[in-house]
Short mmCIF file of C-alpha atoms in Angstrom, two decimals:
data_model
loop_
_atom_site.label_atom_id
_atom_site.label_comp_id
_atom_site.label_asym_id
_atom_site.label_seq_id
_atom_site.Cartn_x
_atom_site.Cartn_y
_atom_site.Cartn_z
CA MET A 1 0.11 -0.07 0.13
CA ASP A 2 1.05 3.53 -0.61
CA VAL A 3 0.17 6.67 1.38
CA LYS A 4 -0.93 9.27 -0.82
CA SER A 5 0.61 12.81 0.07
CA ALA A 6 2.09 11.21 3.24
CA PHE A 7 4.00 14.38 4.49
CA LEU A 8 1.06 16.45 4.46
CA ASN A 9 -0.20 14.16 7.22
CA GLY A 10 2.31 14.87 9.95
CA ASP A 11 1.80 17.32 12.63
CA LEU A 12 4.23 19.88 13.42
CA ALA A 13 5.54 20.36 16.90
CA GLU A 14 7.27 23.65 16.02
CA GLU A 15 5.91 27.13 15.01
CA VAL A 16 6.53 27.32 11.30
CA TYR A 17 5.31 30.48 9.13
CA VAL A 18 5.26 30.67 5.35
CA GLN A 19 4.63 33.37 2.93
CA GLN A 20 1.31 33.49 1.24
CA PRO A 21 1.71 31.48 -1.99
CA SER A 22 1.52 33.16 -5.42
CA GLY A 23 -2.10 33.35 -6.60
CA PHE A 24 -3.54 33.17 -3.09
CA VAL A 25 -2.50 36.42 -1.49
CA ALA A 26 -5.26 38.14 0.37
CA ALA A 27 -6.08 41.39 -0.79
CA GLY A 28 -4.88 44.14 1.65
CA GLN A 29 -3.19 41.52 3.88
CA GLU A 30 -0.26 41.35 1.78
CA HIS A 31 2.09 41.62 4.60
CA LYS A 32 0.79 38.86 6.41
CA VAL A 33 2.20 35.38 6.72
CA LEU A 34 0.54 31.84 7.28
CA ARG A 35 1.15 29.56 10.11
CA LEU A 36 1.47 26.04 9.30
CA ARG A 37 -0.54 23.34 11.34
CA LYS A 38 0.23 20.55 9.05
CA ALA A 39 3.98 19.54 7.39
CA LEU A 40 4.73 20.53 3.84
CA TYR A 41 7.12 18.84 1.54
CA GLY A 42 10.36 20.45 1.60
CA LEU A 43 10.30 21.21 5.45
CA HIS A 44 13.38 19.54 7.05
CA GLN A 45 11.32 18.31 9.81
CA ALA A 46 8.71 16.86 7.39
CA PRO A 47 9.90 13.51 7.11
CA ARG A 48 10.02 13.11 10.73
CA ALA A 49 6.70 14.54 11.58
CA TRP A 50 5.29 11.85 9.08
CA ASN A 51 7.21 9.12 10.89
CA THR A 52 5.91 10.00 14.26
CA LYS A 53 2.31 10.39 13.06
CA LEU A 54 2.57 6.89 11.62
CA ASP A 55 4.36 5.21 14.60
CA ALA A 56 1.70 6.62 16.65
CA THR A 57 -1.38 5.58 14.56
CA LEU A 58 0.14 1.98 14.34
CA VAL A 59 0.78 1.64 18.04
CA ALA A 60 -2.95 2.90 18.72
CA MET A 61 -4.00 0.06 16.30
CA GLY A 62 -2.24 -2.39 18.30
CA PHE A 63 1.07 -2.75 16.50
CA ARG A 64 4.40 -3.11 18.41
CA CYS A 65 7.69 -1.97 16.98
CA CYS A 66 10.51 -4.12 16.35
CA ASN A 67 13.46 -3.22 18.77
CA SER A 68 16.16 -4.34 16.40
CA GLU A 69 14.33 -2.99 13.05
CA HIS A 70 12.44 -0.18 13.58
CA ALA A 71 10.74 0.05 10.20
CA ILE A 72 9.09 -3.59 11.04
CA TYR A 73 5.71 -3.79 12.95
CA ALA A 74 4.00 -6.87 14.17
CA ARG A 75 0.28 -7.39 15.72
CA GLY A 76 -1.08 -10.53 17.19
CA SER A 77 0.48 -13.75 17.22
CA GLY A 78 0.14 -17.22 15.81
CA HIS A 79 -2.36 -17.47 13.16
CA GLU A 80 -3.44 -13.94 13.69
CA LEU A 81 0.08 -12.55 13.49
CA LEU A 82 0.28 -9.72 11.00
CA LEU A 83 3.73 -8.22 9.90
CA LEU A 84 3.92 -4.76 8.44
CA GLY A 85 7.42 -3.08 6.60
CA VAL A 86 7.48 0.35 6.40
CA TYR A 87 9.65 2.61 3.93
CA VAL A 88 8.68 6.27 4.35
CA ASP A 89 5.25 6.14 2.68
CA ASP A 90 5.20 2.43 1.47
CA LEU A 91 3.92 -0.09 3.58
CA VAL A 92 4.44 -3.80 2.86
CA ILE A 93 1.98 -6.10 4.59
CA THR A 94 2.04 -9.86 5.16
CA GLY A 95 0.38 -12.55 7.60
CA ALA A 96 -0.98 -15.96 7.65
CA ASN A 97 -4.67 -14.62 7.46
CA THR A 98 -5.93 -12.86 4.82
CA ARG A 99 -8.90 -11.50 6.68
CA GLU A 100 -6.54 -9.78 9.21
CA ILE A 101 -4.70 -8.46 6.14
CA ASP A 102 -7.90 -6.99 4.54
CA ASN A 103 -9.09 -5.78 8.19
CA PHE A 104 -5.72 -3.66 8.37
CA GLU A 105 -6.23 -2.39 5.04
CA MET A 106 -9.67 -0.85 5.76
CA GLU A 107 -8.28 0.64 9.21
CA MET A 108 -5.52 2.14 7.28
CA LYS A 109 -7.83 3.62 4.54
CA GLY A 110 -10.23 5.00 7.26
CA THR A 111 -7.04 6.98 8.49
CA PHE A 112 -5.22 8.25 5.55
CA LYS A 113 -5.75 8.37 1.99
CA MET A 114 -4.07 4.94 0.52
CA SER A 115 -3.50 3.30 -2.40
CA ASP A 116 -3.83 -0.38 -2.81
CA LEU A 117 -0.99 -1.62 -5.14
CA GLY A 118 -1.83 -5.43 -4.91
CA LEU A 119 0.49 -8.30 -4.31
CA LEU A 120 4.01 -7.18 -3.99
CA SER A 121 6.33 -7.63 -7.14
CA TYR A 122 8.98 -4.84 -6.85
CA TYR A 123 10.07 -2.92 -3.96
CA LEU A 124 13.50 -0.96 -3.25
CA GLY A 125 15.23 -2.46 -6.73
CA ILE A 126 14.21 -5.95 -5.31
CA GLU A 127 12.07 -8.14 -7.58
CA VAL A 128 9.53 -10.49 -6.03
CA ARG A 129 7.77 -13.32 -7.80
CA GLN A 130 4.83 -14.88 -6.04
CA GLU A 131 4.38 -18.26 -7.22
CA ALA A 132 2.42 -21.39 -6.31
CA GLY A 133 5.45 -23.26 -4.75
CA GLY A 134 6.70 -20.08 -3.09
CA VAL A 135 8.51 -16.62 -3.13
CA ILE A 136 11.41 -15.83 -5.15
CA ILE A 137 13.36 -12.57 -4.45
CA ALA A 138 15.95 -11.33 -6.99
CA GLN A 139 17.71 -8.20 -8.34
CA SER A 140 18.32 -8.93 -11.87
CA THR A 141 17.67 -5.65 -13.12
CA TYR A 142 19.82 -3.89 -10.80
CA ALA A 143 22.60 -6.42 -11.42
CA ASP A 144 22.29 -5.18 -15.01
CA LYS A 145 22.75 -1.76 -13.83
CA ILE A 146 26.06 -2.75 -11.94
CA VAL A 147 27.42 -4.78 -14.77
CA GLU A 148 26.84 -1.76 -17.37
CA ARG A 149 28.22 0.90 -14.82
CA ALA A 150 31.52 -1.08 -14.45
CA GLY A 151 31.93 -0.88 -18.30
CA LEU A 152 31.46 -4.84 -18.42
CA THR A 153 28.60 -5.08 -20.56
CA GLY A 154 29.44 -8.10 -22.84
CA CYS A 155 32.20 -9.31 -20.66
CA ASN A 156 33.21 -13.02 -20.16
CA PRO A 157 31.47 -14.15 -17.09
CA SER A 158 33.66 -15.60 -14.29
CA PRO A 159 32.61 -19.04 -12.75
CA THR A 160 33.33 -18.01 -9.07
CA PRO A 161 32.86 -14.77 -7.10
CA MET A 162 36.64 -14.88 -6.25
CA GLU A 163 39.85 -16.42 -7.22
CA ALA A 164 40.58 -19.57 -5.02
CA ARG A 165 42.80 -18.63 -2.12
CA LEU A 166 43.05 -15.01 -3.08
CA LYS A 167 44.99 -12.84 -0.30
CA LEU A 168 44.96 -9.17 -0.87
CA SER A 169 46.92 -6.66 1.28
CA LYS A 170 46.46 -2.86 2.25
CA GLY A 171 50.04 -2.59 1.58
CA SER A 172 49.55 -3.73 -2.15
CA THR A 173 52.32 -2.07 -4.39
CA THR A 174 50.48 -1.95 -7.69
CA ALA A 175 49.42 1.49 -8.92
CA PRO A 176 46.54 3.35 -6.89
CA THR A 177 43.09 3.50 -8.64
CA ASP A 178 40.34 6.10 -8.26
CA ALA A 179 39.08 5.52 -4.62
CA THR A 180 35.93 7.32 -5.22
CA GLU A 181 34.83 4.98 -8.28
CA TYR A 182 35.92 2.00 -6.26
CA ARG A 183 34.02 2.81 -3.34
CA SER A 184 30.82 3.24 -5.64
CA LEU A 185 31.32 -0.08 -7.23
CA VAL A 186 31.67 -1.93 -3.81
CA GLY A 187 28.84 -0.05 -2.50
CA THR A 188 26.45 -1.24 -5.44
CA LEU A 189 27.56 -4.85 -4.84
CA ARG A 190 26.81 -4.32 -1.00
CA TYR A 191 23.28 -3.79 -1.63
CA LEU A 192 23.08 -6.74 -4.14
CA THR A 193 24.11 -9.16 -1.17
CA HIS A 194 20.66 -8.51 -0.21
CA THR A 195 19.37 -11.25 -2.28
CA ARG A 196 22.64 -13.01 -3.01
CA PRO A 197 24.65 -14.87 -0.17
CA ASP A 198 26.95 -16.29 -2.59
CA ILE A 199 28.70 -13.00 -3.07
CA THR A 200 28.62 -11.97 0.62
CA TYR A 201 32.31 -13.04 1.45
CA ALA A 202 33.79 -11.73 -1.68
CA VAL A 203 32.19 -8.26 -1.47
CA GLY A 204 32.84 -8.36 2.35
CA TYR A 205 36.49 -9.05 1.54
CA VAL A 206 37.05 -6.03 -0.98
CA SER A 207 35.19 -3.81 1.31
CA ARG A 208 38.40 -3.55 3.53
CA PHE A 209 40.36 -1.67 1.13
CA MET A 210 37.98 1.41 0.70
CA GLU A 211 40.59 3.86 2.06
CA ALA A 212 43.43 3.44 -0.49
CA PRO A 213 42.37 1.02 -3.04
CA THR A 214 44.77 0.08 -5.83
CA VAL A 215 44.46 -1.60 -9.27
CA GLU A 216 44.85 -5.05 -7.71
CA HIS A 217 42.02 -4.56 -5.30
CA LEU A 218 39.90 -3.16 -8.38
CA THR A 219 40.57 -6.15 -10.27
CA ALA A 220 39.05 -8.39 -7.71
CA VAL A 221 35.89 -6.27 -7.57
CA LYS A 222 35.50 -6.60 -11.44
CA HIS A 223 35.70 -10.23 -10.89
CA ILE A 224 32.83 -10.20 -8.74
CA ILE A 225 31.15 -8.13 -11.35
CA ARG A 226 31.96 -10.50 -14.00
CA TYR A 227 30.45 -13.40 -11.74
CA VAL A 228 27.34 -11.22 -11.46
CA ALA A 229 27.18 -10.72 -15.27
CA GLY A 230 26.95 -14.30 -15.49
CA THR A 231 24.57 -15.22 -12.75
CA ARG A 232 22.07 -12.26 -13.27
CA SER A 233 18.67 -14.09 -12.52
CA LEU A 234 20.06 -16.05 -9.24
CA GLY A 235 18.24 -15.00 -6.02
CA CYS A 236 16.63 -16.58 -3.03
CA HIS A 237 13.59 -18.90 -3.14
CA PHE A 238 11.48 -19.30 -0.15
CA PRO A 239 9.14 -22.19 -0.75
CA ARG A 240 5.79 -22.52 0.90
CA ARG A 241 5.75 -25.13 3.79
CA GLY A 242 2.98 -27.12 5.20
CA ALA A 243 1.42 -27.22 8.69
CA GLY A 244 4.20 -29.23 9.89
CA GLY A 245 6.30 -26.14 10.86
CA ALA A 246 9.99 -25.73 10.22
CA SER A 247 13.42 -26.01 12.12
CA LEU A 248 16.18 -23.28 12.37
CA PHE A 249 19.70 -24.58 11.38
CA GLY A 250 22.64 -23.04 10.11
CA TYR A 251 26.24 -23.29 9.46
CA SER A 252 29.41 -21.14 10.27
CA ASP A 253 33.29 -21.39 9.58
CA SER A 254 36.45 -19.23 10.11
CA ASP A 255 39.49 -19.05 8.60
CA MET A 256 41.46 -18.67 11.80
CA ALA A 257 43.60 -15.62 11.30
CA GLY A 258 43.41 -15.42 7.58
CA ASP A 259 43.96 -11.62 7.33
CA ILE A 260 47.54 -10.87 5.90
CA ASP A 261 47.53 -7.46 7.41
CA ASP A 262 46.20 -7.80 11.24
CA ARG A 263 45.94 -11.51 11.28
CA LYS A 264 42.29 -11.55 12.53
CA SER A 265 39.82 -14.09 11.44
CA THR A 266 36.84 -13.96 9.25
CA THR A 267 33.81 -15.76 10.45
CA ARG A 268 30.93 -16.68 7.86
CA ALA A 269 27.59 -17.77 8.50
CA LEU A 270 24.43 -19.00 7.15
CA PHE A 271 20.92 -19.76 8.53
CA PHE A 272 17.94 -21.18 7.35
CA ILE A 273 14.48 -21.57 8.56
CA GLY A 274 13.30 -24.73 6.85
CA GLU A 275 14.86 -24.68 3.05
CA SER A 276 14.58 -20.60 3.34
CA PRO A 277 17.99 -18.76 3.92
CA VAL A 278 16.97 -15.97 6.35
CA ILE A 279 20.55 -14.73 7.37
CA TRP A 280 23.81 -14.70 5.86
CA LEU A 281 26.86 -12.98 6.71
CA SER A 282 30.67 -12.65 6.65
CA GLN A 283 32.49 -10.55 9.31
CA LYS A 284 36.17 -9.93 10.42
CA GLN A 285 36.98 -10.57 13.98
#
């Protein structure tokens, strides 16, 4: 769902005055200003005012905000559980009971002017395919943009995200490269890891050399992008499960002092609920 003119719903805590808009100036009172009672687009506090308004509204409807992810709200439990994801004025709603979803939509439409955009198919660059067997999330269009931005359109794809046993150092003796361009490419790859656990380790590894990247580091980044070029359509599949429930299990590993600069270890982890990957990370400790 989408909130129409969301920022206009925010209540201002401060006194804010504006000049009378062109075409609506009161005759004989041209010297007067108008006091805002609601937020306007362009005000610095407008996004905060809207978020405060939405949060108060959801709490009044019985939702509780997640302690670790403040953009996630939940109401009810078990078969009545309703989950809500918020990004500014866009709401992603999911739950086990369609009746609860319909009731919430009616509540929101009674409070704000809303648009029902139907089943989720695209959100923040993430493509969502809802099929009978489950849900697939991917970023193939975004991956195409990364390949194009790196100037590697039509390149020979790499079979793996990174060369086996590759060891890079901050003290590389190869020529320096454009740090801004390097950081930009790595940043785009980091967003791609939202649906690509297979490149998480490689992207985390090249992220260590943001300060002073060299040609050697850039070559490793382009190796990842060439791998992405050949695997654009890959993503995560979340199969629908029966009433039997699903267990939580995971895998973790460490390279034991594998960093050649500071001898710190890199830990990797991947956790599943049933057959669905839900957490993947690569972290130097």
